[in-house]
Amino acid sequence: MADESNAAPVAAPVATDAEVKAPTAKRQRSPRSQKAASEPAQSKTPAAKRRGYSEQEKSEKLRLIETQVGEGGTLKDAIKRAGISEQTYYHWKAAAKPAESKGTKSTKPIPVGDELADLVQLEQENQRLRKRLAEKLRAENAELRKRLGLE
């Protein structure tokens, strides 16, 4: 009979263990989307189409910029008004020069509106003055040697 009295308390803990061990319902995940690598590369939509300018349009824009700079405007403002980037302007300007003049120094005068024109003129004048100074120093040195009897 002792077994009957022990049956009641044992049944209660078994019931609580069953409640604790009962599996909780897991949330269902939505199916994963396919990765881009599995799709063919050609199915992607291309980025915005690049605008290409004809050679005539390029030269017209370059002339427009040069005239605006020559009239006293800044280079940046002129480039903005033309509707191109600074990088594009310098790329077009470099491409407009003939290939043979890229490697050699040009003795042609630089257009008045160019910001580097003054610097180039000063460099040329500096070279001329250095040559003149070297000639004078050589002449004075030779005269001094004659006076001292070193020659």
PDB file of N, CA, C and O in Angstrom, residues 20 31 36-37 46 57 84 89-90 99-100 104-105 111 126 130 136-137 151:
ATOM      1  N   VAL A  20       7.907  21.153 -19.290  1.00  0.00           N
ATOM      2  CA  VAL A  20       9.181  21.821 -19.539  1.00  0.00           C
ATOM      3  C   VAL A  20       9.830  21.278 -20.805  1.00  0.00           C
ATOM      4  O   VAL A  20      10.390  22.006 -21.599  1.00  0.00           O
ATOM      5  N   PRO A  31      11.381  31.503 -47.413  1.00  0.00           N
ATOM      6  CA  PRO A  31      12.453  30.918 -48.219  1.00  0.00           C
ATOM      7  C   PRO A  31      13.439  32.001 -48.663  1.00  0.00           C
ATOM      8  O   PRO A  31      13.064  33.132 -48.952  1.00  0.00           O
ATOM      9  N   ALA A  36      22.545  36.675 -56.451  1.00  0.00           N
ATOM     10  CA  ALA A  36      22.781  37.283 -57.763  1.00  0.00           C
ATOM     11  C   ALA A  36      23.749  36.459 -58.598  1.00  0.00           C
ATOM     12  O   ALA A  36      23.715  36.483 -59.815  1.00  0.00           O
ATOM     13  N   ALA A  37      24.636  35.712 -57.959  1.00  0.00           N
ATOM     14  CA  ALA A  37      25.622  34.933 -58.692  1.00  0.00           C
ATOM     15  C   ALA A  37      24.964  33.838 -59.516  1.00  0.00           C
ATOM     16  O   ALA A  37      25.478  33.447 -60.553  1.00  0.00           O
ATOM     17  N   PRO A  46      21.574  47.560 -67.577  1.00  0.00           N
ATOM     18  CA  PRO A  46      22.799  48.350 -67.630  1.00  0.00           C
ATOM     19  C   PRO A  46      22.607  49.703 -66.939  1.00  0.00           C
ATOM     20  O   PRO A  46      21.485  50.196 -66.798  1.00  0.00           O
ATOM     21  N   GLU A  57      31.478  68.827 -81.345  1.00  0.00           N
ATOM     22  CA  GLU A  57      30.931  69.307 -80.076  1.00  0.00           C
ATOM     23  C   GLU A  57      32.047  69.561 -79.059  1.00  0.00           C
ATOM     24  O   GLU A  57      32.029  70.559 -78.341  1.00  0.00           O
ATOM     25  N   ILE A  84      30.363  70.243 -68.568  1.00  0.00           N
ATOM     26  CA  ILE A  84      31.258  69.091 -68.483  1.00  0.00           C
ATOM     27  C   ILE A  84      32.045  69.180 -67.178  1.00  0.00           C
ATOM     28  O   ILE A  84      32.039  70.213 -66.518  1.00  0.00           O
ATOM     29  N   TYR A  89      37.323  68.252 -69.300  1.00  0.00           N
ATOM     30  CA  TYR A  89      37.932  69.391 -69.987  1.00  0.00           C
ATOM     31  C   TYR A  89      39.418  69.151 -70.219  1.00  0.00           C
ATOM     32  O   TYR A  89      39.920  69.304 -71.340  1.00  0.00           O
ATOM     33  N   TYR A  90      40.144  68.748 -69.173  1.00  0.00           N
ATOM     34  CA  TYR A  90      41.583  68.535 -69.317  1.00  0.00           C
ATOM     35  C   TYR A  90      41.887  67.347 -70.227  1.00  0.00           C
ATOM     36  O   TYR A  90      42.870  67.356 -70.969  1.00  0.00           O
ATOM     37  N   ALA A  99      49.964  65.002 -81.574  1.00  0.00           N
ATOM     38  CA  ALA A  99      50.804  64.013 -80.890  1.00  0.00           C
ATOM     39  C   ALA A  99      52.275  64.398 -80.941  1.00  0.00           C
ATOM     40  O   ALA A  99      53.019  64.146 -80.010  1.00  0.00           O
ATOM     41  N   GLU A 100      52.744  65.019 -82.019  1.00  0.00           N
ATOM     42  CA  GLU A 100      54.167  65.338 -82.131  1.00  0.00           C
ATOM     43  C   GLU A 100      54.591  66.474 -81.209  1.00  0.00           C
ATOM     44  O   GLU A 100      55.730  66.554 -80.806  1.00  0.00           O
ATOM     45  N   THR A 104      57.832  67.574 -77.365  1.00  0.00           N
ATOM     46  CA  THR A 104      58.765  68.685 -77.540  1.00  0.00           C
ATOM     47  C   THR A 104      58.212  69.951 -76.927  1.00  0.00           C
ATOM     48  O   THR A 104      57.013  70.111 -76.753  1.00  0.00           O
ATOM     49  N   LYS A 105      59.149  70.877 -76.629  1.00  0.00           N
ATOM     50  CA  LYS A 105      58.718  72.167 -76.093  1.00  0.00           C
ATOM     51  C   LYS A 105      58.220  73.029 -77.230  1.00  0.00           C
ATOM     52  O   LYS A 105      58.805  73.068 -78.314  1.00  0.00           O
ATOM     53  N   PRO A 111      47.872  81.105 -75.325  1.00  0.00           N
ATOM     54  CA  PRO A 111      46.737  82.034 -75.403  1.00  0.00           C
ATOM     55  C   PRO A 111      46.659  82.933 -74.163  1.00  0.00           C
ATOM     56  O   PRO A 111      46.992  82.539 -73.055  1.00  0.00           O
ATOM     57  N   ASN A 126      63.318  84.320 -67.155  1.00  0.00           N
ATOM     58  CA  ASN A 126      64.298  83.871 -66.173  1.00  0.00           C
ATOM     59  C   ASN A 126      65.460  83.147 -66.848  1.00  0.00           C
ATOM     60  O   ASN A 126      66.624  83.376 -66.524  1.00  0.00           O
ATOM     61  N   ARG A 130      69.355  84.424 -66.853  1.00  0.00           N
ATOM     62  CA  ARG A 130      70.423  83.567 -66.336  1.00  0.00           C
ATOM     63  C   ARG A 130      71.567  83.431 -67.341  1.00  0.00           C
ATOM     64  O   ARG A 130      72.749  83.440 -66.966  1.00  0.00           O
ATOM     65  N   LYS A 136      78.115  87.573 -68.399  1.00  0.00           N
ATOM     66  CA  LYS A 136      78.767  88.680 -67.710  1.00  0.00           C
ATOM     67  C   LYS A 136      79.774  88.170 -66.689  1.00  0.00           C
ATOM     68  O   LYS A 136      80.883  88.700 -66.564  1.00  0.00           O
ATOM     69  N   LEU A 137      79.407  87.146 -65.923  1.00  0.00           N
ATOM     70  CA  LEU A 137      80.313  86.601 -64.930  1.00  0.00           C
ATOM     71  C   LEU A 137      81.555  85.992 -65.576  1.00  0.00           C
ATOM     72  O   LEU A 137      82.664  86.108 -65.046  1.00  0.00           O
ATOM     73  N   GLU A 151      96.504  84.166 -66.312  1.00  0.00           N
ATOM     74  CA  GLU A 151      96.372  83.584 -67.654  1.00  0.00           C
ATOM     75  C   GLU A 151      97.561  83.883 -68.501  1.00  0.00           C
ATOM     76  O   GLU A 151      98.288  84.767 -68.445  1.00  0.00           O
TER      77      GLU A 151
END
